[in-house]
Short mmCIF file of N, CA and C in Angstrom, two decimals:
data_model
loop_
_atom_site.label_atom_id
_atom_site.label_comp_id
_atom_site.label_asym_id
_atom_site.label_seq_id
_atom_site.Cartn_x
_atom_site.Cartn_y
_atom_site.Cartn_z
N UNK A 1 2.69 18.23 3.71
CA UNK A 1 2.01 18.06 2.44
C UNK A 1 2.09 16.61 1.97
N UNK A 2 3.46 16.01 1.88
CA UNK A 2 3.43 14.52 1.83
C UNK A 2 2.48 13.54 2.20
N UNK A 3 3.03 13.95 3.57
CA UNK A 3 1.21 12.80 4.46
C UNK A 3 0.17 12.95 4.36
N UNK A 4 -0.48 14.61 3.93
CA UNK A 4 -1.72 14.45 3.39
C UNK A 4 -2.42 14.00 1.42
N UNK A 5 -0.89 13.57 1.48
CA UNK A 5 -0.75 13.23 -0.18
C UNK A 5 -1.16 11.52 -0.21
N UNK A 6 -0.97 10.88 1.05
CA UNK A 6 -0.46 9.54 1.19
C UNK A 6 -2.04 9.32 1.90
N UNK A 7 -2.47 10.26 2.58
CA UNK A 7 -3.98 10.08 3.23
C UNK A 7 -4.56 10.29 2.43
N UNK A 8 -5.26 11.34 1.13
CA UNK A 8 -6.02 11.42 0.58
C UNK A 8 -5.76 10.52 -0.82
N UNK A 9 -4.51 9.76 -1.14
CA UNK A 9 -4.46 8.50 -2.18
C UNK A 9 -5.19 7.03 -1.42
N UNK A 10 -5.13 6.92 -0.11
CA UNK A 10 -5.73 5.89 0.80
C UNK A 10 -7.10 6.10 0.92
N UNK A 11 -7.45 7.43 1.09
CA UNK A 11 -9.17 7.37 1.11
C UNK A 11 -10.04 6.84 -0.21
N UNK A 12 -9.08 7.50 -1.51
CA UNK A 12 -9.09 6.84 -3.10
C UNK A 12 -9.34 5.52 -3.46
N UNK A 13 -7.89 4.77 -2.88
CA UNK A 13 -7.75 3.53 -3.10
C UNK A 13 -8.92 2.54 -2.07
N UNK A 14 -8.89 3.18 -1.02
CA UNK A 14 -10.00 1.76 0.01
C UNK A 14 -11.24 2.03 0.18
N UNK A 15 -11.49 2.84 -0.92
CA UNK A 15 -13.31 3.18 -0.43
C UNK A 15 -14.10 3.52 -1.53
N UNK A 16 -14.97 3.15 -1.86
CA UNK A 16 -15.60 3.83 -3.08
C UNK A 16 -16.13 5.15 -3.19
N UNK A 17 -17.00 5.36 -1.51
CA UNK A 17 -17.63 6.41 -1.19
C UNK A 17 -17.37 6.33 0.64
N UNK A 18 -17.08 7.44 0.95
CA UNK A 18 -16.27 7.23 2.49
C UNK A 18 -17.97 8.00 3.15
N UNK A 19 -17.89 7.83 3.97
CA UNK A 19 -19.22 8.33 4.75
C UNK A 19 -18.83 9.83 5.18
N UNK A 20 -19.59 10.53 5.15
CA UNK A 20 -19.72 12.16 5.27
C UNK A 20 -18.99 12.56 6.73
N UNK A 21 -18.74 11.31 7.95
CA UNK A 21 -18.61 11.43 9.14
C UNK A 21 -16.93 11.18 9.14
N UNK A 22 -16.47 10.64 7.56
CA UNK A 22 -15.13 10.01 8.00
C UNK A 22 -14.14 11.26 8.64
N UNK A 23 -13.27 10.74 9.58
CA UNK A 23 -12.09 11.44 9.33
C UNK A 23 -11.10 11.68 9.05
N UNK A 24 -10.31 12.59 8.94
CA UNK A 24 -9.29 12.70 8.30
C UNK A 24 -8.03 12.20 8.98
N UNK A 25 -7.54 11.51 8.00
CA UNK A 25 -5.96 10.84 8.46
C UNK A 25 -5.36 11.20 9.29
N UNK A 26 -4.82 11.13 10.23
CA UNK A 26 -3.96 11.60 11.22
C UNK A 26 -2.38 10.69 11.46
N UNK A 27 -1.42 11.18 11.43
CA UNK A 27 -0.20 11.11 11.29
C UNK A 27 0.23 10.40 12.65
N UNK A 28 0.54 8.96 12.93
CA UNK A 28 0.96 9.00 14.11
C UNK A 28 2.44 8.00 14.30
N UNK A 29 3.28 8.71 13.70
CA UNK A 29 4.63 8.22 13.36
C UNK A 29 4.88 7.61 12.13
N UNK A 30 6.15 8.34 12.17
CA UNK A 30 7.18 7.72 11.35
C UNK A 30 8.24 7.60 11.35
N UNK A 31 8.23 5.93 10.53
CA UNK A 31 9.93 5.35 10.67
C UNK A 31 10.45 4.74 9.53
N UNK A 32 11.62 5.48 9.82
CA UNK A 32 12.29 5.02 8.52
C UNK A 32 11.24 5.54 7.12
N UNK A 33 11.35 4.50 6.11
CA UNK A 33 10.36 5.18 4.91
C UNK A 33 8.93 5.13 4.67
N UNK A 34 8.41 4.43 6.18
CA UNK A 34 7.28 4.32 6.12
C UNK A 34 6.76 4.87 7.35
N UNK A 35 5.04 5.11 7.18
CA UNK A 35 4.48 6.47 7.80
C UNK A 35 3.28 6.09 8.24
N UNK A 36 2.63 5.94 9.32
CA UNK A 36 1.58 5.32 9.93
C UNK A 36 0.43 6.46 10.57
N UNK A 37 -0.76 5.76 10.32
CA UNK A 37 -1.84 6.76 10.42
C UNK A 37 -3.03 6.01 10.66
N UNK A 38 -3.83 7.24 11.22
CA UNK A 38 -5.10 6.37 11.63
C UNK A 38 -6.05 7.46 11.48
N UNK A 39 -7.53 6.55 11.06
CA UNK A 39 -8.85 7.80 10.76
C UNK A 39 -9.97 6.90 11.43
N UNK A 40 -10.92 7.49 11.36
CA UNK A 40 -12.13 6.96 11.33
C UNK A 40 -13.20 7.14 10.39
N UNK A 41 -13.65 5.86 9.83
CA UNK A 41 -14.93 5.69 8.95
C UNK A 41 -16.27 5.71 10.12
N UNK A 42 -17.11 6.63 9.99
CA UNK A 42 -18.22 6.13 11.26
C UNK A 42 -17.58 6.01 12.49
N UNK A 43 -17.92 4.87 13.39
CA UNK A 43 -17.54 4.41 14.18
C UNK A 43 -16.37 3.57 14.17
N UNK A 44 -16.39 3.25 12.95
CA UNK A 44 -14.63 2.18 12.88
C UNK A 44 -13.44 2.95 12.67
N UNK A 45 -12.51 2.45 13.40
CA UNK A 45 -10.79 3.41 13.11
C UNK A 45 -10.90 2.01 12.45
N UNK A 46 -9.81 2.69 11.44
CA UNK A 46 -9.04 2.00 10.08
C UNK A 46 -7.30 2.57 10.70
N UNK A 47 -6.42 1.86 10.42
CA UNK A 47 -4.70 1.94 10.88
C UNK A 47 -4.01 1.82 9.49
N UNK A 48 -3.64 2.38 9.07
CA UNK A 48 -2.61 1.90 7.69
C UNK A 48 -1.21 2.29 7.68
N UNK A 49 -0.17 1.91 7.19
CA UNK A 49 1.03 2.39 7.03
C UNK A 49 1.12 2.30 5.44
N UNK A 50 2.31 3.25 5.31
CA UNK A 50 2.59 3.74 3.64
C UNK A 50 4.18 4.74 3.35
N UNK A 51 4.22 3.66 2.36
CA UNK A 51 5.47 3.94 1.65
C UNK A 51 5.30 4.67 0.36
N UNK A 52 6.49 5.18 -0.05
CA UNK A 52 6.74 5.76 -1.48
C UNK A 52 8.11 4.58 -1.34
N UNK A 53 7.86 4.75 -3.31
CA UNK A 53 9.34 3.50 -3.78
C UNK A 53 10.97 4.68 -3.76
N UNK A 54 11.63 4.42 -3.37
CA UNK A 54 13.26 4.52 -3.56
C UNK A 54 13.78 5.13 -4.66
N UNK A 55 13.39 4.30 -5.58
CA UNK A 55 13.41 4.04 -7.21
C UNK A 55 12.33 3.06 -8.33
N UNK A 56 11.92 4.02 -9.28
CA UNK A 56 10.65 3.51 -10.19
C UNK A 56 11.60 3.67 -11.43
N UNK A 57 11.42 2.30 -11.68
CA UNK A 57 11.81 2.17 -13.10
C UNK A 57 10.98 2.19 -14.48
N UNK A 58 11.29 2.55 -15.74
CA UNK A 58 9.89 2.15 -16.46
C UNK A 58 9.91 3.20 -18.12
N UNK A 59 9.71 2.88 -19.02
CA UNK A 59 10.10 3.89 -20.05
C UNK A 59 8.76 4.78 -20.31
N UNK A 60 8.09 5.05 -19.26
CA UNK A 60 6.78 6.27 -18.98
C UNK A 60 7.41 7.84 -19.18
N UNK A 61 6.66 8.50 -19.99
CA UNK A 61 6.61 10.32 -19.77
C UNK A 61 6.24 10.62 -18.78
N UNK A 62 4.87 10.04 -18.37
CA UNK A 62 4.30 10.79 -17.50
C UNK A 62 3.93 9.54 -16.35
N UNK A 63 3.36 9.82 -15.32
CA UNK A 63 3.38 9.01 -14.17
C UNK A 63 3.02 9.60 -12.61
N UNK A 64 1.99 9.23 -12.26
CA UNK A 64 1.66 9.95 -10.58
C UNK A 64 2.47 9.27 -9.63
N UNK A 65 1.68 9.91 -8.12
CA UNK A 65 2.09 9.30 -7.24
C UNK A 65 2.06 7.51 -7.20
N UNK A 66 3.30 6.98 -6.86
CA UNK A 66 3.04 5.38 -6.36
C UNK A 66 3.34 5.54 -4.56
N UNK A 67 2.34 4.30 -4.56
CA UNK A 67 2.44 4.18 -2.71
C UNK A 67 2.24 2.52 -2.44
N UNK A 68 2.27 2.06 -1.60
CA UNK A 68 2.80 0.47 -1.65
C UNK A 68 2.25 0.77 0.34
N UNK A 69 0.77 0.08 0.42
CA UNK A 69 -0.03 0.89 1.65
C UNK A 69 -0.18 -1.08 2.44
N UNK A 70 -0.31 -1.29 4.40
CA UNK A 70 -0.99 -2.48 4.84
C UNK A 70 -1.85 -1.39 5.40
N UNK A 71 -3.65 -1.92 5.42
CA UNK A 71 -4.29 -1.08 5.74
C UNK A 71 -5.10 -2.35 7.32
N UNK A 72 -5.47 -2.19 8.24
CA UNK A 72 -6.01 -3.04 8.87
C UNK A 72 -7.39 -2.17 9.20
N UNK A 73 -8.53 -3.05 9.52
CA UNK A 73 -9.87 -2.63 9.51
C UNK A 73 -10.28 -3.36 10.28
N UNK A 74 -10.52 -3.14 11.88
CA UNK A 74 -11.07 -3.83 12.62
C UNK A 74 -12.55 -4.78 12.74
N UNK A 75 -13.04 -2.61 12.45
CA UNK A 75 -14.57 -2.66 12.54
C UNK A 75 -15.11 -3.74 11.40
N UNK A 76 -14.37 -3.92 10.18
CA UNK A 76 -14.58 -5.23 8.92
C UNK A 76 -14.00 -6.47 9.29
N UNK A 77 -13.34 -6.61 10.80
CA UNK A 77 -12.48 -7.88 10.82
C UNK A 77 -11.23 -7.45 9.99
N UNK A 78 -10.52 -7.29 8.84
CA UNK A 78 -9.35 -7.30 7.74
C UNK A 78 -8.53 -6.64 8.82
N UNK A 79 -7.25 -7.41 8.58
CA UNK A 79 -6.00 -6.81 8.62
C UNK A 79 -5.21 -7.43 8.14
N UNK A 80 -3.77 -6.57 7.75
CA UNK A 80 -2.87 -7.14 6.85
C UNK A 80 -2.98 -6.71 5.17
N UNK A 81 -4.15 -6.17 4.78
CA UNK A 81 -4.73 -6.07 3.65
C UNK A 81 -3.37 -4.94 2.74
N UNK A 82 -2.88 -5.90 1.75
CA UNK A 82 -1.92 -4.60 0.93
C UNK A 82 -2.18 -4.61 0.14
N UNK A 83 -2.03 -3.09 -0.60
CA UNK A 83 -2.48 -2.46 -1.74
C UNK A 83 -1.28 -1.68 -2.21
N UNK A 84 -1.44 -1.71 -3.44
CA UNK A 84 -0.46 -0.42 -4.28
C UNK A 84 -0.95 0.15 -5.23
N UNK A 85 -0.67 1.54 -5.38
CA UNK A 85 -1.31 2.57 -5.87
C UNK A 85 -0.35 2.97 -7.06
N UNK A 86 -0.28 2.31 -8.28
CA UNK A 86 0.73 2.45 -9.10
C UNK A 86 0.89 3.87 -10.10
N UNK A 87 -0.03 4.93 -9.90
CA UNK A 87 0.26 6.01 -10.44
C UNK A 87 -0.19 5.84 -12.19
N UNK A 88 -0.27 4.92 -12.51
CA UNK A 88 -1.10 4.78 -13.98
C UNK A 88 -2.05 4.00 -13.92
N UNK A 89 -3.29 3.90 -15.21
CA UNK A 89 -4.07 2.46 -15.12
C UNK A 89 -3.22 1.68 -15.64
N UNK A 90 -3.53 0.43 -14.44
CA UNK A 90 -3.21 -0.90 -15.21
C UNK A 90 -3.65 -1.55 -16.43
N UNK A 91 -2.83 -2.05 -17.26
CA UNK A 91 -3.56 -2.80 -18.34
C UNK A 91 -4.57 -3.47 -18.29
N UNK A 92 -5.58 -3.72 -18.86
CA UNK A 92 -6.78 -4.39 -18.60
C UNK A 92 -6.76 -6.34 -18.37
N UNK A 93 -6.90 -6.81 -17.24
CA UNK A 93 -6.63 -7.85 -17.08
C UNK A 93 -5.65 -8.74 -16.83
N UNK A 94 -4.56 -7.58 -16.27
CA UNK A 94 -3.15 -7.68 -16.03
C UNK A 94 -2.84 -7.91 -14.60
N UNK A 95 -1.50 -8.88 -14.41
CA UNK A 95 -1.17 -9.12 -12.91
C UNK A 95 0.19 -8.13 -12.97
N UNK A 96 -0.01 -7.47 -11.25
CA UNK A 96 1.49 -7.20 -11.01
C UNK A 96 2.62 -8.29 -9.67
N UNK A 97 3.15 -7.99 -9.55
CA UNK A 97 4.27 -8.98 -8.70
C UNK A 97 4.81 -8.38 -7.88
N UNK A 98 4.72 -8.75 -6.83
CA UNK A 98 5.56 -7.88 -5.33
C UNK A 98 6.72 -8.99 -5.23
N UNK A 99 8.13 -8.76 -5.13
CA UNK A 99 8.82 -9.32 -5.09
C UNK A 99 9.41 -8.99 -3.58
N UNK A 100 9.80 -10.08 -2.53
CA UNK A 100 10.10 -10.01 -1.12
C UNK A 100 11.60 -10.95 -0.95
N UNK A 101 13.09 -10.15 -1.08
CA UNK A 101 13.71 -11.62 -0.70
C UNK A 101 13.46 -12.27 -2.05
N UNK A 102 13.29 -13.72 -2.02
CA UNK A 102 13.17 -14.78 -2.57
C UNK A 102 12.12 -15.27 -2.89
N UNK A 103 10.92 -14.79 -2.60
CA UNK A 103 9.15 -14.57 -2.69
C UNK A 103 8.65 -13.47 -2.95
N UNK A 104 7.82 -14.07 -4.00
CA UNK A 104 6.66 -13.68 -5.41
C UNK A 104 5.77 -13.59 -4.52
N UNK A 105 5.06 -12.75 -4.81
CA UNK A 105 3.73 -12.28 -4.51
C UNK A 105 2.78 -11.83 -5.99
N UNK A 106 1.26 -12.47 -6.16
CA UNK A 106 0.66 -12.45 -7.16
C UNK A 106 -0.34 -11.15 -6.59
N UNK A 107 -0.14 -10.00 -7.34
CA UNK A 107 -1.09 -9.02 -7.38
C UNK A 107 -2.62 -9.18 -8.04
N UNK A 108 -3.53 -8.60 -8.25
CA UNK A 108 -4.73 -8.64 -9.05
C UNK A 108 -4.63 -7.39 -9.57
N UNK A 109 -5.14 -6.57 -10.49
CA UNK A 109 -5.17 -4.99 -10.57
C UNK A 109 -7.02 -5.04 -10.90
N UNK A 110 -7.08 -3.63 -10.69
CA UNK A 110 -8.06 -2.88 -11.51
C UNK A 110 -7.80 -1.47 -11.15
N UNK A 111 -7.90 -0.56 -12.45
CA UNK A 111 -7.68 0.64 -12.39
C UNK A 111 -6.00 0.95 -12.13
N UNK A 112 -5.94 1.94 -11.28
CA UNK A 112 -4.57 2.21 -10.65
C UNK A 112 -4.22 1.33 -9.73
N UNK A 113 -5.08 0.63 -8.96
CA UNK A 113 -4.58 -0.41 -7.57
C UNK A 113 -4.60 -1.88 -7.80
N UNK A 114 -3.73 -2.57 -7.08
CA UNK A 114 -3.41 -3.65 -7.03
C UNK A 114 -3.70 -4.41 -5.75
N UNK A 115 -4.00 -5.00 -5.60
CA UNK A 115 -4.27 -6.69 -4.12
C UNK A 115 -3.56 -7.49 -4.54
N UNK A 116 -3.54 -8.02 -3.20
CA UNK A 116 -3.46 -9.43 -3.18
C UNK A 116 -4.79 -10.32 -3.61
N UNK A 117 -4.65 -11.73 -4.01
CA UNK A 117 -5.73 -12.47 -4.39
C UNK A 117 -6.66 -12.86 -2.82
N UNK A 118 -5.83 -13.11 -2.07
CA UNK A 118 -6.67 -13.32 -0.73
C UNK A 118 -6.03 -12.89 0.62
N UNK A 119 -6.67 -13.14 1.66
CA UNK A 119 -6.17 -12.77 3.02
C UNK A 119 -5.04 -14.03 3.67
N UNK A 120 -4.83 -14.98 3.08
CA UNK A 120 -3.46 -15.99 3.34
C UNK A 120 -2.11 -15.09 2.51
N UNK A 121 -2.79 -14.76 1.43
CA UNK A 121 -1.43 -14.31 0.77
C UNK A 121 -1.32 -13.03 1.66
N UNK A 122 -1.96 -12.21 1.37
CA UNK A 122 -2.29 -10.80 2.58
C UNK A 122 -1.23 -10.99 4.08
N UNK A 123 -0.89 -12.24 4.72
CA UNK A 123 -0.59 -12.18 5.80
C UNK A 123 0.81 -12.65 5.43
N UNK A 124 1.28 -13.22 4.34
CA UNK A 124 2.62 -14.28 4.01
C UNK A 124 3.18 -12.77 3.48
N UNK A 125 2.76 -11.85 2.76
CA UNK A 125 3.66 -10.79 1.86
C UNK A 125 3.65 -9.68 3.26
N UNK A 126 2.89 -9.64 4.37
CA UNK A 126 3.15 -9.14 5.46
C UNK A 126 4.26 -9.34 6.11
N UNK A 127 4.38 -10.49 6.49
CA UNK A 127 5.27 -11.39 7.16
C UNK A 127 6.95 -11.22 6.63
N UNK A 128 6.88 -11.56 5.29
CA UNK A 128 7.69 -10.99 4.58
C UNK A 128 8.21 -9.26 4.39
N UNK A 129 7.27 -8.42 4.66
CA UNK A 129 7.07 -6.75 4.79
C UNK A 129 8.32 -6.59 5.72
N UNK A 130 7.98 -7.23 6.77
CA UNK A 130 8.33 -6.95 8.13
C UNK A 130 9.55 -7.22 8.02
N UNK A 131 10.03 -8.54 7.78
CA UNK A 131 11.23 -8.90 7.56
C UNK A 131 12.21 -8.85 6.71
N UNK A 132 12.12 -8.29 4.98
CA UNK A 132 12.85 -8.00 4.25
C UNK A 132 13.73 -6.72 4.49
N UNK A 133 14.69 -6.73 3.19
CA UNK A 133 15.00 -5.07 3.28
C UNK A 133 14.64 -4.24 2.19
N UNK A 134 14.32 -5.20 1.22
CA UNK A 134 13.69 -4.49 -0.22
C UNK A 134 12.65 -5.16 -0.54
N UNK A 135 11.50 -4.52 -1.26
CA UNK A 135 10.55 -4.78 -2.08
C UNK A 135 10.12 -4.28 -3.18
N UNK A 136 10.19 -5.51 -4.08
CA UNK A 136 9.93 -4.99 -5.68
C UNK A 136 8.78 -4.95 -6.25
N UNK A 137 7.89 -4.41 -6.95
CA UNK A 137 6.92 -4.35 -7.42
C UNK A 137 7.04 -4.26 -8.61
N UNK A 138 6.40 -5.40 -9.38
CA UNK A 138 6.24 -4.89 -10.86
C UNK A 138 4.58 -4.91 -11.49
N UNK A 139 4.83 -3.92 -12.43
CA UNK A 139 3.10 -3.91 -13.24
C UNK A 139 3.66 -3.52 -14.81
N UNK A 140 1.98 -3.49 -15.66
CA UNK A 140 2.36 -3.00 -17.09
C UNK A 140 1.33 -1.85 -17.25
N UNK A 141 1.79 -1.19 -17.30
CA UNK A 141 0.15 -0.20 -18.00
C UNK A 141 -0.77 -0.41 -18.81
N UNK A 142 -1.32 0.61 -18.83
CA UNK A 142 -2.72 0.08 -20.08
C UNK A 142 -2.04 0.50 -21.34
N UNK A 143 -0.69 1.54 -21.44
CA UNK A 143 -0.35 1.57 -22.93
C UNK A 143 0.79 0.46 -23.15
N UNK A 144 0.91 -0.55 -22.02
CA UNK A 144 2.15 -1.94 -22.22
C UNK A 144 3.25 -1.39 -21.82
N UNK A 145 3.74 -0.13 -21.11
CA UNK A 145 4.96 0.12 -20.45
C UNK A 145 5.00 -0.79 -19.25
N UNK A 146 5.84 -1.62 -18.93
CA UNK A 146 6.68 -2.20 -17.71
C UNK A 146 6.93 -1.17 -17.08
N UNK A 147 6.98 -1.56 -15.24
CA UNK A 147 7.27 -0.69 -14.40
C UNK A 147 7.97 -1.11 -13.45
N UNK A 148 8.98 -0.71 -13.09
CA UNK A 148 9.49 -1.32 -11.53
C UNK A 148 9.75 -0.76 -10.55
N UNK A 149 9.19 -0.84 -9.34
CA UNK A 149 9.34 0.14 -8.52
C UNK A 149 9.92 -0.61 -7.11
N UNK A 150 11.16 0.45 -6.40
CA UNK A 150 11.78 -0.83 -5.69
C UNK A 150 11.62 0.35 -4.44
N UNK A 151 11.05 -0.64 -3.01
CA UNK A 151 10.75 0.17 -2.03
C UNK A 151 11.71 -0.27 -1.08
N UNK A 152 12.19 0.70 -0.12
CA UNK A 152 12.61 -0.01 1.24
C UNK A 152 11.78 -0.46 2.55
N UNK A 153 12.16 -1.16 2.91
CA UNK A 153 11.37 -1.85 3.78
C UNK A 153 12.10 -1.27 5.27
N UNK A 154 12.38 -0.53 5.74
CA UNK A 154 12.95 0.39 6.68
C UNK A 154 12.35 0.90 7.51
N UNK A 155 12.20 0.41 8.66
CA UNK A 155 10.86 1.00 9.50
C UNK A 155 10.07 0.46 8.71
N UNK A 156 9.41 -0.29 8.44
CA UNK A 156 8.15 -1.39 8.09
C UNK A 156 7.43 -1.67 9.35
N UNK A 157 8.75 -2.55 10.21
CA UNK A 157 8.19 -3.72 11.33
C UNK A 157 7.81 -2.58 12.60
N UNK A 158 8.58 -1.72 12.27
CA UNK A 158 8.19 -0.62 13.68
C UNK A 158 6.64 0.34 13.39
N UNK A 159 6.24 0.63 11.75
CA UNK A 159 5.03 1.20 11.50
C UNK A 159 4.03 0.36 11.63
N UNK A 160 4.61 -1.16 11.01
CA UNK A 160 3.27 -1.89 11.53
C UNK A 160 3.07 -2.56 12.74
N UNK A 161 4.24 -2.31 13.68
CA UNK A 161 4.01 -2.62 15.05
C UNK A 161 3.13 -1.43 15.62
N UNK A 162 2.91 -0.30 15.05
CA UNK A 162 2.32 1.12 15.69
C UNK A 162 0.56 1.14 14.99
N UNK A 163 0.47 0.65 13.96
CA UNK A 163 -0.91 -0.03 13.17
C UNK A 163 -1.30 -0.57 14.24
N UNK A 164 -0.76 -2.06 14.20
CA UNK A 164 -1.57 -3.21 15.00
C UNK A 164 -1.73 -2.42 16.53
N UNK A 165 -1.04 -1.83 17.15
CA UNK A 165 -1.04 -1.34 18.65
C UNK A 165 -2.04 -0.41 18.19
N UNK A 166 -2.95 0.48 17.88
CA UNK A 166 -3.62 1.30 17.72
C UNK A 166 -5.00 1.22 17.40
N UNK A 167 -4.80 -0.38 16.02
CA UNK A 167 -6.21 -0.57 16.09
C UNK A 167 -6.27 -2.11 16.40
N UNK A 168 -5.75 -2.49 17.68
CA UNK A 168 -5.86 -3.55 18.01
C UNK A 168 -7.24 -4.79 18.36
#
């Protein structure tokens, strides 16, 4: 039930409208706290790996799923592309912060999800993915609650070694 919790928040977050042909996520390992999968849009396989946080901090009642996803997309050229799925809307016009180690990472939001500003940063907070042992995320909501959500990075380098090998 998990993984199809983590596939159908990914079809949410990376697509506006998925084509009638897509398919459905398929599970192809997991390590440590993160969980790797692959579908097809059309003719393109898409590879993503995905985490849940450890611990979410934050003075919220209520609150959905968070997921902290690298999605790679051949058939578009993209890989490396990270997103987080913060379980509330973001405040309107608000940045969140992936914290790696000793490196900031500048989010963008709209809605519930967050980016990176470009595909350089996309590959440096990767790089960092792989190699940390924690990652922090912070955002604010749209009612001004602060959030912090702290992930492990545990099995990272082995899910996204199983991404890149798949949709190489």
């Amino acid at each position: 039930m998990k993984h199809l919790l983590f596939a159908f928040l990914l079809m949410i977050a990376t697509a506006a409208s998925l084509p009638a042909r897509a398919g459905e996520p398929r599970l192809v390992g997991t390590y440590g706290n993160w969980s790797a999968y692959v579908f097809r849009e059309g003719s393109d396989k898409v590879c993503y790996m995905a985490a849940k946080p450890k611990k979410s901090e934050g003075g919220y009642n209520k609150r959905g799923e968070v997921f902290a996803l690298l999605t790679h997309r051949p058939g578009e050229g993209t890989r490396d592309v990270f997103s987080y799925i913060t379980g509330y809307t973001f405040k309107e016009k608000s940045a969140a912060t992936v914290r790696i180690n000793n490196e900031e990472f500048p989010l963008f939001t709209q809605g519930d999800t967050a980016w990176t500003p470009d595909a350089a940063t996309d590959r440096k907070l990767t790089q960092a993915l792989r190699e940390g042992s924690d990652m922090t995320v912070t955002g604010t909501s749209s009612r001004g609650t602060e959030t912090i959500d702290i992930f492990s990075l545990s099995g990272s380098s082995a899910a996204y070694k199983k991404i890149s090998g798949e949709c190489s």
